[in-house]
Coordinates of C-alpha atoms and ligand atoms in Angstrom, one line a residue:
M1372 CA 19.3 -18.2 -1.2
H1373 CA 17.6 -14.9 -1.8
S1374 CA 14.4 -13.7 -3.4
R1375 CA 13.6 -11.3 -6.2
I1376 CA 10.5 -9.8 -7.8
A1377 CA 9.9 -11.4 -11.2
G1378 CA 6.7 -9.6 -12.2
T1379 CA 4.3 -6.9 -11.1
G1380 CA 0.7 -6.1 -11.9
R1381 CA -2.1 -3.7 -10.9
Y1382 CA -5.8 -3.2 -11.2
L1383 CA -7.9 0.0 -10.7
P1384 CA -11.7 0.0 -10.8
S1385 CA -13.0 1.8 -13.9
R1386 CA -15.0 4.4 -12.0
V1387 CA -13.0 7.6 -11.4
V1388 CA -14.2 10.1 -8.9
T1389 CA -12.7 13.6 -9.1
N1390 CA -12.2 16.1 -6.4
A1391 CA -14.9 18.3 -8.0
E1392 CA -17.4 15.5 -7.7
L1393 CA -16.6 15.2 -4.0
A1394 CA -17.1 18.9 -3.6
E1395 CA -20.7 18.5 -4.6
R1396 CA -21.2 16.2 -1.7
V1397 CA -19.2 17.7 1.2
A1398 CA -17.8 21.1 2.0
T1399 CA -14.4 20.8 0.3
S1400 CA -12.8 22.0 -3.0
D1401 CA -10.4 20.7 -5.6
E1402 CA -7.9 23.3 -4.6
W1403 CA -8.0 22.3 -0.8
I1404 CA -7.5 18.6 -1.6
R1405 CA -4.8 19.2 -4.1
T1406 CA -2.7 21.6 -2.0
R1407 CA -3.1 19.7 1.2
T1408 CA -2.6 16.2 -0.2
G1409 CA -1.6 16.1 -3.8
I1410 CA -4.7 14.0 -4.7
A1411 CA -6.6 14.9 -7.9
Q1412 CA -8.9 11.8 -8.2
R1413 CA -9.5 8.3 -6.9
H1414 CA -10.9 5.0 -8.4
I1415 CA -13.9 3.5 -6.7
A1416 CA -15.0 -0.1 -6.9
A1417 CA -18.3 -1.1 -8.4
D1418 CA -21.0 -2.6 -6.1
D1419 CA -20.4 -6.1 -7.4
E1420 CA -16.6 -5.9 -7.1
Q1421 CA -14.9 -7.5 -4.0
T1422 CA -11.4 -7.0 -2.8
S1423 CA -10.5 -10.5 -4.1
D1424 CA -11.7 -9.5 -7.6
L1425 CA -9.3 -6.5 -7.6
A1426 CA -6.6 -8.8 -6.2
L1427 CA -7.3 -11.4 -8.9
A1428 CA -6.9 -8.9 -11.8
A1429 CA -3.6 -7.5 -10.4
A1430 CA -2.3 -11.1 -9.7
R1431 CA -3.1 -12.2 -13.2
Q1432 CA -1.0 -9.3 -14.6
A1433 CA 1.9 -10.0 -12.2
L1434 CA 1.9 -13.7 -13.1
A1435 CA 1.8 -12.8 -16.8
A1436 CA 4.7 -10.4 -16.4
A1437 CA 6.7 -13.2 -14.6
S1438 CA 5.7 -15.7 -17.4
M1439 CA 4.2 -17.9 -14.7
A1440 CA 0.9 -19.7 -14.3
P1441 CA -1.1 -19.7 -11.0
A1442 CA -0.1 -23.3 -10.4
D1443 CA 3.6 -22.2 -10.2
V1444 CA 2.7 -20.3 -7.0
D1445 CA 2.7 -22.2 -3.6
L1446 CA 2.3 -19.1 -1.4
I1447 CA -0.3 -16.4 -1.6
I1448 CA -0.3 -13.5 0.8
V1449 CA -2.9 -10.7 0.6
A1450 CA -2.3 -7.5 2.5
T1451 CA -5.7 -6.0 3.2
T1452 CA -7.7 -4.1 5.8
T1453 CA -10.9 -4.4 3.8
P1454 CA -11.2 -8.2 3.3
D1455 CA -14.2 -9.7 1.4
M1456 CA -15.5 -11.0 4.7
I1457 CA -14.3 -11.8 8.2
F1458 CA -13.3 -15.2 7.1
P1459 CA -12.1 -17.1 5.1
S1460 CA -9.1 -14.9 4.2
T1461 CA -9.1 -12.9 1.0
A1462 CA -6.0 -14.9 0.1
C1463 CA -7.9 -18.2 0.2
I1464 CA -10.7 -16.6 -1.9
L1465 CA -8.1 -15.4 -4.3
Q1466 CA -6.5 -18.8 -4.5
D1467 CA -9.8 -20.3 -5.4
K1468 CA -10.5 -17.6 -8.1
L1469 CA -7.0 -18.4 -9.5
G1470 CA -8.1 -22.0 -9.9
V1471 CA -5.4 -23.5 -7.7
H1472 CA -5.2 -25.2 -4.3
G1473 CA -2.9 -26.7 -1.8
G1474 CA -0.3 -24.0 -1.3
A1475 CA -0.3 -21.7 1.8
A1476 CA -2.6 -18.7 1.6
F1477 CA -3.2 -16.1 4.3
D1478 CA -3.9 -12.4 4.8
V1479 CA -1.7 -9.8 6.5
Q1480 CA -3.4 -7.1 8.5
A1481 CA -1.0 -4.2 9.0
V1482 CA -3.2 -1.5 7.4
C1483 CA -1.1 0.8 5.0
S1484 CA 2.1 -1.0 5.9
G1485 CA 0.5 -4.3 4.9
F1486 CA 2.3 -4.8 1.6
V1487 CA 5.8 -4.1 3.2
Y1488 CA 4.9 -6.6 6.0
A1489 CA 3.7 -9.2 3.4
L1490 CA 6.7 -8.8 1.2
A1491 CA 9.1 -9.2 4.2
I1492 CA 7.3 -12.4 5.2
A1493 CA 7.3 -13.8 1.6
D1494 CA 11.0 -12.9 1.1
K1495 CA 11.9 -15.0 4.2
M1496 CA 9.7 -17.9 3.1
V1497 CA 11.1 -18.0 -0.5
A1498 CA 14.7 -17.4 0.5
S1499 CA 14.5 -20.2 3.0
G1500 CA 12.9 -22.6 0.6
T1501 CA 9.7 -22.8 2.7
A1502 CA 7.9 -21.6 -0.4
R1503 CA 8.9 -22.0 -4.0
N1504 CA 7.2 -18.9 -5.6
A1505 CA 5.1 -16.4 -3.9
L1506 CA 2.3 -14.1 -5.0
V1507 CA 2.1 -11.0 -2.8
V1508 CA -0.9 -8.7 -3.2
G1509 CA -2.0 -5.5 -1.7
A1510 CA -5.8 -5.0 -2.3
E1511 CA -8.3 -2.6 -0.8
I1512 CA -11.8 -1.3 -1.1
Y1513 CA -11.6 1.6 1.4
S1514 CA -14.7 3.3 -0.2
R1515 CA -16.8 0.9 1.9
I1516 CA -15.3 1.9 5.3
L1517 CA -15.5 5.7 4.7
D1518 CA -18.1 8.1 6.1
W1519 CA -18.9 9.9 2.8
N1520 CA -20.1 12.9 4.9
D1521 CA -16.8 13.3 6.7
R1522 CA -14.7 15.7 4.6
G1523 CA -11.7 15.0 6.8
T1524 CA -11.4 11.4 5.6
C1525 CA -13.5 10.7 2.6
V1526 CA -11.4 12.8 0.2
L1527 CA -8.2 10.9 1.1
F1528 CA -8.8 7.3 0.0
G1529 CA -9.4 5.2 -3.1
D1530 CA -9.7 1.5 -4.2
G1531 CA -7.2 -0.7 -6.1
A1532 CA -4.8 -3.6 -6.0
G1533 CA -1.2 -4.2 -6.8
A1534 CA 0.7 -7.5 -7.0
V1535 CA 4.2 -8.9 -7.3
V1536 CA 5.5 -12.4 -7.9
L1537 CA 8.5 -13.4 -5.8
V1538 CA 10.9 -16.1 -7.0
P1539 CA 14.1 -17.6 -5.6
A1540 CA 17.4 -16.0 -6.7
A1541 CA 21.1 -16.7 -6.3
E1542 CA 21.7 -12.9 -5.9
P1543 CA 19.4 -10.5 -3.9
G1544 CA 16.7 -9.2 -5.0
I1545 CA 15.5 -8.2 -1.6
L1546 CA 18.4 -6.8 0.4
S1547 CA 16.6 -6.1 3.7
A1548 CA 13.3 -5.7 5.5
H1549 CA 12.7 -3.8 8.7
L1550 CA 9.3 -3.9 10.4
H1551 CA 8.0 -2.0 13.4
A1552 CA 4.8 -1.4 15.3
D1553 CA 3.6 0.7 18.3
G1554 CA 0.2 -0.2 19.4
H1555 CA 0.2 2.7 21.8
Y1556 CA -0.8 4.9 18.8
R1557 CA -3.7 2.6 17.7
G1558 CA -6.2 5.4 18.4
I1559 CA -5.0 8.0 15.9
L1560 CA -6.1 6.0 12.9
C1561 CA -8.7 3.2 13.2
V1562 CA -12.0 1.7 12.3
P1563 CA -13.2 1.1 15.9
G1564 CA -16.5 -0.8 15.1
Q1565 CA -16.9 -4.4 16.1
L1566 CA -19.3 -7.1 14.8
R1567 CA -21.2 -8.2 17.9
N1568 CA -24.1 -10.7 17.9
G1569 CA -25.3 -9.7 14.5
T1570 CA -25.0 -5.9 14.9
I1571 CA -22.1 -3.4 14.6
A1572 CA -21.0 -2.0 17.9
G1573 CA -19.2 1.4 17.5
S1574 CA -18.4 3.2 14.2
P1575 CA -17.6 1.1 11.1
F1576 CA -15.9 4.1 9.5
V1577 CA -12.3 5.3 9.3
H1578 CA -11.4 7.7 12.2
M1579 CA -8.3 9.7 12.0
D1580 CA -6.3 12.4 13.8
G1581 CA -4.9 13.8 10.6
Q1582 CA -2.1 16.0 12.1
G1583 CA -1.1 13.3 14.5
V1584 CA -0.8 10.8 11.7
F1585 CA 1.1 13.3 9.5
K1586 CA 3.7 14.0 12.2
F1587 CA 4.1 10.3 13.1
A1588 CA 4.4 9.2 9.5
V1589 CA 7.1 11.7 8.6
R1590 CA 9.2 10.8 11.7
V1591 CA 9.0 7.0 11.4
L1592 CA 9.4 6.8 7.6
A1593 CA 12.7 8.7 7.8
E1594 CA 13.8 6.6 10.8
V1595 CA 13.1 3.2 9.1
A1596 CA 14.6 4.3 5.8
N1597 CA 17.8 5.3 7.7
E1598 CA 17.8 2.0 9.5
A1599 CA 17.7 0.2 6.1
L1600 CA 20.4 2.4 4.7
S1601 CA 22.8 1.8 7.5
A1602 CA 22.1 -2.0 7.6
N1603 CA 23.1 -2.0 3.9
R1604 CA 26.0 0.5 4.3
M1605 CA 24.3 2.8 1.9
T1606 CA 23.3 6.5 1.9
G1607 CA 20.3 8.3 0.4
S1608 CA 22.4 8.9 -2.8
D1609 CA 22.5 5.1 -3.4
I1610 CA 18.7 5.0 -3.8
D1611 CA 17.5 5.2 -7.4
W1612 CA 13.7 5.2 -6.5
L1613 CA 11.9 5.9 -3.3
I1614 CA 8.5 4.3 -3.2
P1615 CA 6.8 5.5 -0.1
H1616 CA 3.2 4.7 1.0
Q1617 CA 1.0 7.0 -1.1
A1618 CA -1.1 8.9 1.4
N1619 CA -0.1 12.6 1.0
L1620 CA 2.4 14.2 -1.3
R1621 CA 3.5 16.5 1.6
I1622 CA 4.4 13.4 3.7
M1623 CA 6.3 11.9 0.8
D1624 CA 8.2 15.1 0.0
A1625 CA 9.1 15.7 3.7
T1626 CA 10.4 12.1 4.0
A1627 CA 12.5 12.4 0.8
K1628 CA 14.0 15.8 2.0
K1629 CA 15.0 14.2 5.4
L1630 CA 16.8 11.5 3.5
G1631 CA 18.5 13.8 1.1
I1632 CA 16.7 12.1 -1.8
P1633 CA 15.7 14.5 -4.7
L1634 CA 11.9 14.6 -5.4
E1635 CA 12.6 13.4 -9.0
K1636 CA 13.5 10.1 -7.4
V1637 CA 10.2 9.7 -5.6
I1638 CA 7.6 7.6 -7.4
A1639 CA 4.3 9.3 -6.8
T1640 CA 0.9 8.0 -7.8
V1641 CA -1.2 9.6 -5.0
D1642 CA -2.5 12.2 -7.5
A1643 CA -4.2 9.6 -9.6
H1644 CA -5.0 6.8 -7.0
A1645 CA -5.3 8.7 -3.7
N1646 CA -4.5 6.6 -0.6
T1647 CA -5.2 2.9 -1.4
S1648 CA -3.7 1.7 1.9
A1649 CA -1.9 -1.7 1.4
A1650 CA -2.3 -1.4 -2.4
S1651 CA -0.5 1.9 -2.7
I1652 CA 3.1 0.7 -2.8
P1653 CA 2.6 -2.2 -5.3
L1654 CA 0.4 0.1 -7.4
A1655 CA 3.2 2.7 -7.6
L1656 CA 5.8 0.1 -8.2
D1657 CA 3.9 -1.4 -11.1
V1658 CA 3.3 2.0 -12.7
A1659 CA 7.1 2.8 -12.6
V1660 CA 8.1 -0.7 -13.8
R1661 CA 5.7 -0.5 -16.8
D1662 CA 6.6 3.1 -17.8
G1663 CA 10.2 2.1 -17.9
R1664 CA 11.5 4.3 -15.0
I1665 CA 12.6 1.2 -13.0
R1666 CA 15.5 -0.6 -14.7
A1667 CA 17.7 -3.6 -13.9
G1668 CA 20.3 -3.0 -11.2
Q1669 CA 18.6 0.0 -9.6
H1670 CA 18.1 0.3 -5.9
L1671 CA 14.5 0.7 -4.6
M1672 CA 13.4 1.7 -1.2
L1673 CA 9.8 0.8 -0.3
L1674 CA 8.5 2.5 2.8
G1675 CA 5.2 1.7 4.5
V1676 CA 3.3 3.4 7.4
G1677 CA -0.2 2.9 8.7
G1678 CA -2.7 2.2 11.4
G1679 CA -1.6 0.2 14.3
F1680 CA 0.7 2.1 14.2
T1681 CA 2.8 0.0 11.9
W1682 CA 5.8 1.0 9.7
G1683 CA 8.5 -0.7 7.8
S1684 CA 10.9 -0.8 4.8
V1685 CA 12.0 -3.1 2.1
L1686 CA 15.2 -2.3 0.3
L1687 CA 15.8 -4.2 -3.0
R1688 CA 17.9 -4.3 -6.1
W1689 CA 15.9 -4.6 -9.2
Ligands
UT7_804 O1 -2.3 6.0 5.5 C1 -2.2 7.0 6.4 C2 -3.5 7.7 6.3 N1 -3.6 9.1 6.6 C3 -2.8 10.1 6.3 O2 -1.7 9.9 5.8 C4 -3.2 11.4 6.7 C5 -2.2 12.3 7.3 N2 -2.7 13.6 7.5 C6 -2.9 14.4 6.4 O3 -2.6 14.1 5.3 C7 -3.4 15.8 6.7 O4 -3.4 16.0 8.1 C8 -4.8 16.1 6.2 C9 -4.7 16.2 4.7 C10 -5.7 15.0 6.6 C11 -5.3 17.4 6.7 O5 -4.4 18.5 6.3 P1 -4.0 19.5 7.4 O6 -3.1 20.5 6.7 O7 -3.4 18.8 8.6 O8 -5.3 20.2 7.8 P2 -6.0 20.3 9.2 O9 -6.5 19.0 9.7 O10 -5.2 21.1 10.1 O11 -7.3 21.1 8.9 C12 -7.2 22.5 8.4 C13 -8.6 23.0 8.1 C14 -9.6 22.7 9.2 O12 -10.5 23.8 9.3 P3 -10.3 24.9 10.4 O13 -10.4 24.2 11.7 O14 -9.0 25.5 10.2 O15 -11.4 25.8 10.1 C15 -10.4 21.5 8.7 O16 -11.7 21.4 9.2 O17 -9.1 22.3 7.0 C16 -10.4 21.8 7.2 N3 -10.6 20.6 6.4 C17 -11.0 20.6 5.1 N4 -11.4 21.7 4.4 C18 -11.8 21.5 3.1 C19 -10.4 19.3 6.7 N5 -10.7 18.5 5.7 C20 -11.1 19.3 4.7 C21 -11.5 19.1 3.3 N6 -11.8 20.2 2.6 N7 -11.6 17.9 2.8

């Protein structure tokens, strides 16, 4: 038994914030942000929107694309670093908002690699028959953990959600998943604050060593992609679409070059969405599915990297 993706969906909050708008708030410019990152704008959630609301809208679209109802799903995994609350999990809240109950539901916390981690887990559960059909969502509201006075981080992130429905299949589907982490690097990208006895101890905002993250990301993305290629006896030329984590166009370009994959085969949405952490890969996937670039039989390489540090790949046949 194998698993395959039967439908995708996405949701982006309606408010769009341009680089020019940010330049009114901090010492930055549209030109700096575009040339250093490829980002032109980001979507920001409304005050009354929660991560589970973004996840719900994306999930409904993915279910509709798969011609399935919420009751057909018996596993919900939400990859998020910005949950509605400490507990219950955003997956349990999403399950309730979908109007179903009884199936397994839990969150995965692997920061920007979260969707790849969640998809890898769901694949194993569906392929083994532990779950029948799975809903896998990446959903984030990073705008609430950013210091909007720190130009080094606030220009980089956005809010959004992407979702897929995973179903059993006689043929793969998902060909391989490779996951890694190295906690030694936990300090170069983190939100170090803790809730302690009713107050926040430490900073509740994203802290990042940008250049450290950049170098680490380019190295491990190429490594894990090569690991997947050799496990499947493939080369870069067998990949129809590279869908890397959408943090910085320069990281994506450098990774594609290392793999010998032409830039035309890289799905890039970072210009319109910015870095939406665990949501970035399913958002990019849904965009390319719906605009017709991704077609049956093609090979897709999903690559995640993020705080932890965590990284991983999912290689699949569409
Ligand atoms: O999901 C993973 C999350 N994070 C990432 O993927 C981020 C990875 N890192 C990066 O994308 C890049 O390192 C950044 C885009 C964050 C920064 O680009 P960089 O080319 O590495 O710039 P830098 O950190 O070396 O900074 C260059 C200059 C500095 O000024 P000085 O010291 O040369 O005077 C910064 O203070 O750019 C300055 N700077 C800015 N200037 C205008 C930093 N942020 C900004 C800004 N606008 N927003």
